[in-house]
Each structure stands twice: as C-alpha cells, then as structure tokens.
XYZ file of C-alpha atoms in Angstrom:
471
model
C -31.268 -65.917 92.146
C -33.237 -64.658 89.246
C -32.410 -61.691 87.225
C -34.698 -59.234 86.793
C -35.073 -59.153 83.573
C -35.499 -63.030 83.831
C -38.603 -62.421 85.827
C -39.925 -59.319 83.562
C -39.340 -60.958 80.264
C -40.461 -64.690 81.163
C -43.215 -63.111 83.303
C -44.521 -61.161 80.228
C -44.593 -64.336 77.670
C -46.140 -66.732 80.650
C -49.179 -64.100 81.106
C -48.745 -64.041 77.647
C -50.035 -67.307 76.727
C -52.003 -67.747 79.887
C -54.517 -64.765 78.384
C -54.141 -66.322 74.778
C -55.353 -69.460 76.222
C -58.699 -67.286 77.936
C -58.843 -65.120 75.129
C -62.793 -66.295 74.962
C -63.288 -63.156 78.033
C -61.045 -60.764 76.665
C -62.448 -58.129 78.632
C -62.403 -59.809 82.104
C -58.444 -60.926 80.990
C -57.395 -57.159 80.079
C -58.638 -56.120 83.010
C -56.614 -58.544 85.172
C -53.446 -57.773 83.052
C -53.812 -53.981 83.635
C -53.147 -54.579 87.039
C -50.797 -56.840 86.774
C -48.856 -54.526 84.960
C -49.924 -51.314 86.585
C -48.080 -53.020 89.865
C -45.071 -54.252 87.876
C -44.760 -50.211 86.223
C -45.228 -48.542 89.923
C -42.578 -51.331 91.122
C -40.328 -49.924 88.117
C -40.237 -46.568 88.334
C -39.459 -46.268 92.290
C -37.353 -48.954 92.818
C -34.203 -48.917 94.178
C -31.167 -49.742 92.209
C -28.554 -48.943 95.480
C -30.262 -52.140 96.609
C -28.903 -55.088 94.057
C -30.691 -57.935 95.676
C -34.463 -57.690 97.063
C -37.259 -60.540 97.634
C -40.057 -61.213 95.715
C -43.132 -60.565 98.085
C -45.064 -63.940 98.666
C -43.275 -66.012 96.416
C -39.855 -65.743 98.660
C -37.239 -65.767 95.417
C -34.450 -63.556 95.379
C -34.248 -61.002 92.588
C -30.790 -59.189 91.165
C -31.968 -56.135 89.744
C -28.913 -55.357 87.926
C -27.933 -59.026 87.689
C -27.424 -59.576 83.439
C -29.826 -62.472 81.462
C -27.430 -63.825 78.896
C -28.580 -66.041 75.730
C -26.766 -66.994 72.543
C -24.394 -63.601 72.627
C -26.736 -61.244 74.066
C -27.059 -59.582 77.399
C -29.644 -57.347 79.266
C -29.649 -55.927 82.519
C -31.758 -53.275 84.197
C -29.720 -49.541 84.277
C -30.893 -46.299 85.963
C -31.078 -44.737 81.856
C -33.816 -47.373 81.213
C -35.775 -48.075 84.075
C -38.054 -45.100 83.862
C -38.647 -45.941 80.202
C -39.509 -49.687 80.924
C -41.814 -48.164 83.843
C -43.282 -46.169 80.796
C -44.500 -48.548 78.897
C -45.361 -50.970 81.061
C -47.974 -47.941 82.287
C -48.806 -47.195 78.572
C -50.027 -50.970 78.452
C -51.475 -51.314 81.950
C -53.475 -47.942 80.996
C -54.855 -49.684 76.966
C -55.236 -52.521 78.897
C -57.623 -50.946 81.605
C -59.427 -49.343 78.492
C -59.632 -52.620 76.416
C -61.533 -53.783 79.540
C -63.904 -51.149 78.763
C -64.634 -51.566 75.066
C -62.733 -54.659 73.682
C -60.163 -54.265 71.295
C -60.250 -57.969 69.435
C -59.922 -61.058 71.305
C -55.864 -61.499 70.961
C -55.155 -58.064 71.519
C -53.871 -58.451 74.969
C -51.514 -61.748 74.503
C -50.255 -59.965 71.487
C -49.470 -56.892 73.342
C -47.727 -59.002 76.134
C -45.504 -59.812 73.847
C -44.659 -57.267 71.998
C -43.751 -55.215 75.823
C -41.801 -58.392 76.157
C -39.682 -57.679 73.130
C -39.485 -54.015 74.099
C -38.491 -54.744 77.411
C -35.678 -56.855 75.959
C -34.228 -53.769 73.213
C -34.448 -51.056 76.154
C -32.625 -53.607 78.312
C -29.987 -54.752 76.266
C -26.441 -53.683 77.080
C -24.588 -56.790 75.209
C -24.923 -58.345 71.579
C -22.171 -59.026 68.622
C -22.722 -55.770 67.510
C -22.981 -52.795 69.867
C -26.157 -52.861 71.597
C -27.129 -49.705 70.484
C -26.722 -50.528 67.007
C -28.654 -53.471 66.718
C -31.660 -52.065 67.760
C -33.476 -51.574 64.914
C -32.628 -55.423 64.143
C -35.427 -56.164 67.180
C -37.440 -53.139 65.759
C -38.069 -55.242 62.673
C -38.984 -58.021 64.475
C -41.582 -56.092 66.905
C -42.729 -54.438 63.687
C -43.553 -57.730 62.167
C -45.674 -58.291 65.205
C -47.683 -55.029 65.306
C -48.694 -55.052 61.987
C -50.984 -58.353 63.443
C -52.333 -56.588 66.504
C -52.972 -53.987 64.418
C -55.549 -56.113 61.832
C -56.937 -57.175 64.881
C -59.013 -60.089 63.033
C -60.625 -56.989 60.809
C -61.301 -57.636 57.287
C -59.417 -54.685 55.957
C -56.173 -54.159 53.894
C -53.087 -55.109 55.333
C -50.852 -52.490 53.493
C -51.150 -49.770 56.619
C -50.295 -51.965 59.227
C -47.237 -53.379 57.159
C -45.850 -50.107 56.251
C -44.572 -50.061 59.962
C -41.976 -52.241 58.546
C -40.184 -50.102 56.553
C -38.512 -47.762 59.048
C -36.479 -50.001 60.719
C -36.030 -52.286 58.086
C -34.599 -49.453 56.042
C -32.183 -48.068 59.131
C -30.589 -51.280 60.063
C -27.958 -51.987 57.343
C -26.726 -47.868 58.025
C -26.001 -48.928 61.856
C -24.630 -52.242 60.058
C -22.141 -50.142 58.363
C -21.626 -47.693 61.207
C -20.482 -50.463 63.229
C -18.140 -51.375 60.465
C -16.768 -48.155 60.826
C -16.593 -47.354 64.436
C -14.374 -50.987 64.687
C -12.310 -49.313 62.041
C -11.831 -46.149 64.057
C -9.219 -47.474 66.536
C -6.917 -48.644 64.052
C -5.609 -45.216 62.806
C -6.570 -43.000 65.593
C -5.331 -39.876 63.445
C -8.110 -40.224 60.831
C -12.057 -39.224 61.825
C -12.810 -40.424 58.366
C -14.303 -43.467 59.888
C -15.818 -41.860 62.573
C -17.464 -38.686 60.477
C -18.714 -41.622 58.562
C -20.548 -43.527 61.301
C -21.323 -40.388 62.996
C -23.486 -39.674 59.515
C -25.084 -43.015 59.062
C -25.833 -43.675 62.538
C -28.342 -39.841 62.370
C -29.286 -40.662 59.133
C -30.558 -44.179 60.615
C -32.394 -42.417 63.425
C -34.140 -39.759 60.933
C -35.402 -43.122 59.377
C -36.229 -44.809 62.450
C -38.104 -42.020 63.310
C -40.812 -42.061 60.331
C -40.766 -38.737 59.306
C -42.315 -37.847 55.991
C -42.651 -39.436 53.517
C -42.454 -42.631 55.559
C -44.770 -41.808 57.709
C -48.175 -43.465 56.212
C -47.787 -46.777 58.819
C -49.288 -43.962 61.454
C -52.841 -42.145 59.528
C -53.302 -45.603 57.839
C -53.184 -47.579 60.759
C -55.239 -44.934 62.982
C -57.885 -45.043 60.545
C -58.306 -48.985 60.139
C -57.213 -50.437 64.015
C -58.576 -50.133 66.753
C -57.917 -46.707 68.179
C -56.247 -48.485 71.760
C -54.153 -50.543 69.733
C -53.117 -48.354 67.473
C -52.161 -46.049 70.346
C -50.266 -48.389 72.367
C -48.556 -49.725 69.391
C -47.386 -46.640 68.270
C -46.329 -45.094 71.785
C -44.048 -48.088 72.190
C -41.982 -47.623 69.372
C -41.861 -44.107 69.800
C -40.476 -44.228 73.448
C -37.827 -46.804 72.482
C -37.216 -44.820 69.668
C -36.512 -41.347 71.553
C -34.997 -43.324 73.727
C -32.633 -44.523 71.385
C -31.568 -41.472 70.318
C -30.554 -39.987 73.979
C -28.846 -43.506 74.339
C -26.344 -42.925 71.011
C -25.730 -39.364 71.884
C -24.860 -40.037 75.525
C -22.803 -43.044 74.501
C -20.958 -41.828 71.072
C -20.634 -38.129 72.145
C -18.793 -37.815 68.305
C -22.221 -37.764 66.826
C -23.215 -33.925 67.158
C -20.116 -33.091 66.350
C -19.548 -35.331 62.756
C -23.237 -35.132 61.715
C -25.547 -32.448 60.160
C -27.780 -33.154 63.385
C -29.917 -29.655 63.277
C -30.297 -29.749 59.532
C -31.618 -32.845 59.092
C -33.955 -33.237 61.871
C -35.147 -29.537 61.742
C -36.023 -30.346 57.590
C -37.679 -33.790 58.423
C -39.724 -32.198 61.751
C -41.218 -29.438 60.161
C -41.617 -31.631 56.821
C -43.381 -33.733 59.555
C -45.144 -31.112 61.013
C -46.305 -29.060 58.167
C -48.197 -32.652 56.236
C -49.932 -33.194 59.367
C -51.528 -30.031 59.637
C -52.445 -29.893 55.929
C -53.633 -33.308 55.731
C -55.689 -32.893 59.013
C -57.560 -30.496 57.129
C -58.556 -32.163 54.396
C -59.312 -35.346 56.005
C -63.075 -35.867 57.351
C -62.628 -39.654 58.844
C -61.808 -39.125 62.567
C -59.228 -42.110 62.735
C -57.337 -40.352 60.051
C -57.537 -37.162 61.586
C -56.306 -38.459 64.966
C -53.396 -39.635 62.805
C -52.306 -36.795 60.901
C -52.720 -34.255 64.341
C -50.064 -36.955 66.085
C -48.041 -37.057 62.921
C -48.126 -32.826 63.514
C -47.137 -33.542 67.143
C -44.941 -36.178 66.175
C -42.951 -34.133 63.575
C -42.295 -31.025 66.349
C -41.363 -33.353 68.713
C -38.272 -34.372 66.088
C -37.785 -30.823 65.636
C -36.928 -30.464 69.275
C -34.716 -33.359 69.341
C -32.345 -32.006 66.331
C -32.144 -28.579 67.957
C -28.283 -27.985 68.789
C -26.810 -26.663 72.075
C -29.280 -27.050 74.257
C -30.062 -29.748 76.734
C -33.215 -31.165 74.527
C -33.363 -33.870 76.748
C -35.927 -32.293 79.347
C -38.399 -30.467 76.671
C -38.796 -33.630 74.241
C -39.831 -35.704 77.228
C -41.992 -33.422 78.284
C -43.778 -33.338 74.915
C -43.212 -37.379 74.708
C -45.014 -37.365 78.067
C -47.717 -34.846 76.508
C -48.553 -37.070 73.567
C -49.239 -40.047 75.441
C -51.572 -38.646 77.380
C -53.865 -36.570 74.448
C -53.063 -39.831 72.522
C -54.454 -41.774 75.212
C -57.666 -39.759 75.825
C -58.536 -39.494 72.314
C -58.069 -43.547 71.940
C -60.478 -43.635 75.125
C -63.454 -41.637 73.378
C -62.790 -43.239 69.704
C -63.219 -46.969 71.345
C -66.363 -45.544 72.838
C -67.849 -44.166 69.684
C -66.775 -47.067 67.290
C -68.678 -49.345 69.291
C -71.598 -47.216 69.219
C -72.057 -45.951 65.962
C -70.576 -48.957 64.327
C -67.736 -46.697 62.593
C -65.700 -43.301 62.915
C -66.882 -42.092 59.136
C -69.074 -38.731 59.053
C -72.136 -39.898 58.298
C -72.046 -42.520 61.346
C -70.549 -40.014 64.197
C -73.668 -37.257 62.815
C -75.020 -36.103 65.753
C -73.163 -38.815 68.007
C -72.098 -35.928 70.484
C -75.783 -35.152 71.924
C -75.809 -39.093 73.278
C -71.716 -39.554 74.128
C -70.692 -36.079 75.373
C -68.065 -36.984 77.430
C -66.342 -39.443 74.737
C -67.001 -37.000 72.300
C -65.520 -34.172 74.632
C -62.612 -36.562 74.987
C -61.855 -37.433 71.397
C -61.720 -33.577 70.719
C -59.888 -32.499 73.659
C -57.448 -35.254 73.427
C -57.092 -34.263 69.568
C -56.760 -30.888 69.849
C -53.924 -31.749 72.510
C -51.955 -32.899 69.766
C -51.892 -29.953 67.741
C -51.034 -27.618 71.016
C -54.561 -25.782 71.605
C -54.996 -23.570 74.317
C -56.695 -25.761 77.811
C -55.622 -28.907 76.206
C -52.868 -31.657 77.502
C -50.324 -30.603 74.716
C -50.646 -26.934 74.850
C -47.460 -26.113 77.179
C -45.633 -28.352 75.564
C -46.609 -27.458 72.029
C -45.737 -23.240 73.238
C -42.799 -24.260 74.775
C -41.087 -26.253 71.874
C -42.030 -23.467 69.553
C -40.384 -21.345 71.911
C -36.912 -23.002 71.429
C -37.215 -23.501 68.121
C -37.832 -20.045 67.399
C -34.811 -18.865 69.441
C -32.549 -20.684 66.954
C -34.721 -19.816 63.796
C -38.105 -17.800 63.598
C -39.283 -19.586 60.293
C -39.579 -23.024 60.650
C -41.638 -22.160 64.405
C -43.707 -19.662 62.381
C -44.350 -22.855 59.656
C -45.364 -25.474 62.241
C -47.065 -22.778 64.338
C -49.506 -22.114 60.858
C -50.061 -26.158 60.637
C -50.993 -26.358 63.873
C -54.094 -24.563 62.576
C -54.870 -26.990 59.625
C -54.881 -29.928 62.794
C -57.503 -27.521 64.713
C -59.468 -26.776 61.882
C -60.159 -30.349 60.990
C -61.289 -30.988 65.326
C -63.615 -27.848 64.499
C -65.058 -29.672 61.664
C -65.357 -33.053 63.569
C -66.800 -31.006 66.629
C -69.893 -30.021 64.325
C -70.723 -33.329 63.364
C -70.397 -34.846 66.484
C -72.991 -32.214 68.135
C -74.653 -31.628 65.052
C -78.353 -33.481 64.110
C -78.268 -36.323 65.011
C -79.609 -38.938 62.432
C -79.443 -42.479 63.982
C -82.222 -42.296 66.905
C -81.395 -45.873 67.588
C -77.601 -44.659 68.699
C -77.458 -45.526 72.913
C -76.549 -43.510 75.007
C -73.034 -44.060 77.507
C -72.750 -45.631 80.069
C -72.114 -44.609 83.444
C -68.664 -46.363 83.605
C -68.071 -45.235 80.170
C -68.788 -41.853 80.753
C -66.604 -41.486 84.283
C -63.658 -42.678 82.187
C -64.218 -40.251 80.006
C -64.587 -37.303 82.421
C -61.346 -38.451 84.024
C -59.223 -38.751 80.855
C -60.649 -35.115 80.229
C -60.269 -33.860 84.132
C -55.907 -34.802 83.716
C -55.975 -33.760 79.656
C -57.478 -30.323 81.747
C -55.076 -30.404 84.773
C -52.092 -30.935 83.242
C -53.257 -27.947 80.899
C -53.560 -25.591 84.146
C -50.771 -27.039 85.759
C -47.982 -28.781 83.715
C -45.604 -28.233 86.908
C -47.146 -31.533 87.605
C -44.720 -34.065 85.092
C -41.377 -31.497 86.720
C -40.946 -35.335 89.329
C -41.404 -37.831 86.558
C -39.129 -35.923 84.069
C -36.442 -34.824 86.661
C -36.939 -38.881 87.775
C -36.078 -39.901 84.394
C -33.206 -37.146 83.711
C -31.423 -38.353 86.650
C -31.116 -42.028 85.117
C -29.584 -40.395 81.892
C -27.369 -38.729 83.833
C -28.885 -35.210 82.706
C-alpha cells in the first residue's frame, strides 16, 4: 500500500524530470502539468480523511492517506490542518502553470517548480524529524530558497543578488528554533521554572518575524518582481508565504505558551506596519511596473502580518481571507505583466507608453490586480484590506490610520502606471492580443471583480480550512 505522501512527493519529482527531459515545448508541457495538478489539488481539498484507505482510479493501487513516509529520521503524513494548504498550492501551481502555457516563463520553469511543490509538500507534511517538526522548518526553507533563487533567474542575464536575498530569512531564523528546541527539552526537567519556556516562547516569534521578511529584509520580493518573470515570481513567492502563515497557526496551536511568554502584538504590529508603510512609499516613487507590483504586495504583505500579531482575537479566519485575497490580485496582475513583457519586450516606462490602447484587457488586469493589493475600492483585496483595518483599529486607531495613508502611496503609483499604459502610444509596431490572451485576461478581471461584489464567496474554502485547524 502506498502512502500518500509516497505517491504526491515521488509523483511530483517523476513529472519532474519527465518535463525537464521535454523542456524543448515548454508551453505544450505546462499545459499538461496544470492539469495534472489542477486534478491532484481538487482531489486534495475534498477528500476524505474518515476514509484511511481508497484506490487509485485506473492504476488499481491502494493508497493510505494518513499512512506516514519515513526516511533517515523523518516522517510525513497527510493531517486535516494541512490538507487544505497542500490543496493550495498545488492550485497556485496548476493556475502559473496554465498561464506559463500562455506566455512561457523560461524553458525549466516548470520541472523547477515541480520540485520545489515537492519540497513544500514535504515541510507542510512533516509531523516527525530529530528536532520537532515544527522547528525544523525553516531548515527545508533554506533549502527551497536555494532553489527559487534559480527559477527565479530563469536563464536571464541579470544580477543574481535579488533572487539570492530570499536566502536570508530562513537562513537567519533557523539557529533561534535551534535554540528554542534546546530550551523546550530543558523545560521538563524543572517544571517550576518558565525560564526555559519564556525563552523559547521569545525565540521561536522572533524566528517567525524573520521568516516572515518584514522590513528591512524584505528586498528578495521588489527585486525579484522587477527582474523574473512575473508567474514565477508569483508562484515562488505565494509558496513560501502559505507555508509560512501556515507555520505560524501550526506553533501557536501546538505550543499554546507562545502568546502568553512572547511580545506577540508588539512585534508583529511594529514589523507589519514597518512593512506596510515602505510599500506604500516606495510604490510611489517607483516607475518600473515589476517593482511596483512588488512594493504594493510588500504593502499587502506587511498588513497581512499586522493581522496575524493582533492579540485576542481568533486571527485565524481574517488572515486567510487576506492570504486568499493576495493570491488572487497577485495572480491577475502576474497574468497581464507576462502578457505585456512579451509584447513590448520589457515592463520599463518608456516600453509600456501607450501599451494599454493595443492590450486593454492585460493592461486592465495588471492594474486591477495591483490595485487589489493595496485594498482599492471594486478590486479583489478591497474587503479584505477594510476589514483588517477594521480590527486593527479596534485595538489601536494609529497604526490602521498609518497603513490606511500608505495604501495611497501603492494607488498613486497604479494611477501613474494607468497613464502610461493608455497614454500615446509610441511603438506602432506593438501587436495587438490575442483572442486567448485577452479571454484570460477578462476572466482573471471578471473573479478580481466578483469576489469584490461578493467576498461571501471564499466563507466554504476558509470555513473548509478552519475546520482542519481545529478553529
């Protein structure tokens, strides 16, 4: 009987080098792999766990979904916590796979994204390892950092130094959950003294605040938005944000000492809006729509740890509402930014001039999709944006009055880009989109829109992943 995440894990490396091995027609492989994956996330996300053992259709094999892989000291096995996450990014892919089959994204961009959802699938998974599971997360993070930063380049002739900045999150955070495992196997041993366990309590947050890139180590995201492929860098960075957030529900739920021991509220509240606020400003002053993609998401990125440090208050449900948010403006902007990079040949000003009067649905979508980010009225992130400054005002009026103001720096800068996209136009030889190209487009922009109107629409998904957390 094979284990399921036997079959996930070896499935992912065998397609893996199958596509490396095609890599010649990239686009015809992506769009295989999409739905490949698209089946494997729908599989994920309803199946059901009361049932241990089911059959693999056609092939006939037996599969334990919550039977364990074991190798060399570590363990993982599928749990009701993580099986709405895996069926997250397994749709993340399937969805910059389906788009990479539109407008290529480099010819090893799909093996090398196989793989890196294979080592994600094996961190979310994990529930055994010499130190506790948990804690040696960012150990794999390091690793599946070391392997973005190559998708990323993406055979491009440009300076490494953004892509490899990715690095120094987790590679910073994993000797503090080194030393909070130290401490935590101290704990037992005089069960009188919370020395140890204010102690791990402390490193263990002040790990995640690192994990989680705030400012001023957040340049891996702008840098690499600016110089990779917008799918890639998309995907890339959705993945380690998921696990990431996911990481952090994971330690709270499983060392409930943590709120309790550590300056939670203070130090995610001061890194957020630090977060928050740099976005905004540096949206404004940037005029290269990669960058500006990155520093709205970096404004988006640094509410969303706002929400997650707020104390009291089941957090749980709002940030993956916002998580949920972000991957979809992400997503849509990444749609129209492939588009017009492979039309006008770059994403600097004086290329995109005028680009808007032949791509107006890409354009539409880059905007839209950006302006989601920074919580504009009619776009994807707006609820969520309102909402979460909502909360944070009810515990303090100044920092939601702070990111509220940024928000507008992040707008400004889409107003900017909006005039030069439907301003003159100066290259007459620019072509028009194509039909395919353009339908994408309108249906990135028609859910951006809907979920806008009607954000009761994610209330299944997120009560379907609140349930597996126990929530």
């Amino acid at each position: 009987m094979l284990s399921l995440p036997l079959l996930l894990i070896g499935g992912l490396l065998v397609l893996a080098a199958v596509t490396y091995l095609l890599r010649t027609w990239d686009r015809a492989v992506a769009l295989v792999a999409a739905a490949l994956l698209g089946v494997t996330a729908l599989a994920l996300w309803f199946m059901d766990l009361s049932v241990p053992v089911q059959t693999l259709p056609l092939v006939g094999r037996s599969v334990g979904l919550l039977a364990p892989l074991e190798r060399l000291g570590f363990a993982m096995q599928l749990q009701a916590a993580t099986a709405p996450v895996l069926a997250a990014c397994f749709a993340l892919t399937a969805v910059a796979f389906a788009l990479a089959a539109r407008v290529s994204q480099g010819h090893t961009f799909v093996p090398i994204a196989l793989v890196l959802l294979a080592g994600y699938t094996g961190v979310i998974t994990m529930v055994s390892a010499p130190l506790p599971p948990l804690l040696m997360a960012p150990l794999f993070l390091v690793g599946l950092s070391c392997v973005s930063a190559f998708i990323l380049q993406a055979g491009r002739l440009q300076h490494p130094a953004g892509p490899l900045r990715l690095i120094v999150p987790p590679v910073l955070a994993f000797p503090l959950f080194v030393l909070a495992a130290w401490y935590l196997d101290q704990a037992p041993l005089n069960p009188q003294d919370t020395s140890m366990q204010v102690a791990a309590a402390q490193l263990i947050m002040l790990g995640m605040v690192l994990l989680l890139a705030p400012v001023p180590l957040h340049g891996a995201q702008p840098a690499a938005m600016q110089s990779a492929p917008p799918v890639v860098a998309a995907l890339v960075l959705l993945l380690y944000q998921f696990t990431v957030v996911n990481l952090f529900f994971r330690l709270q739920s499983d060392y409930l000492f943590l709120t309790a021991y550590a300056p939670l509220a203070t130090w995610f509240s001061l890194a957020g809006a630090a977060t928050a606020v740099w976005g905004g400003i540096a949206a404004a002053g940037t005029n290269q729509a990669g960058r500006l993609w990155g520093y709205a998401a970096l404004h988006d990125w640094g509410l969303l740890i706002m929400v997650m440090g707020i104390p009291g208050l089941p957090t749980l449900p709002l940030a993956l509402f916002l998580l949920n948010l972000r991957a979809i403006s992400m997503m849509t902007t990444a749609a129209g930014l492939s588009v017009l990079e492979q039309h006008a040949g770059g994403l600097e000003p004086r290329r995109l001039q005028g680009a808007g009067t032949r791509l107006p649905w890409n354009s539409a979508a880059v905007l839209l999709g950006g302006l989601g980010l920074a919580g504009f009225p009619l776009s994807a992130g707006f609820t969520g944006h309102w909402a979460a400054i909502q909360v944070i005002a009810g515990v303090n009026w100044r920092p939601a009055v702070i990111v509220l103001l940024a928000s507008g720096g992040a707008i400004f800068g889409y107003i900017r880009l909006a005039r030069v996209l439907f301003g003159p136009l100066e290259n007459r030889a620019l072509v028009r989109e194509r039909p395919l190209s353009a339908f994408v487009a309108v249906a990135a922009l028609l859910l951006a829109v809907g979920l806008a109107v009607a954000p009761q629409l994610l209330d299944q998904p997120i009560a379907r992943a609140l349930l597996g957390f126990g929530s």
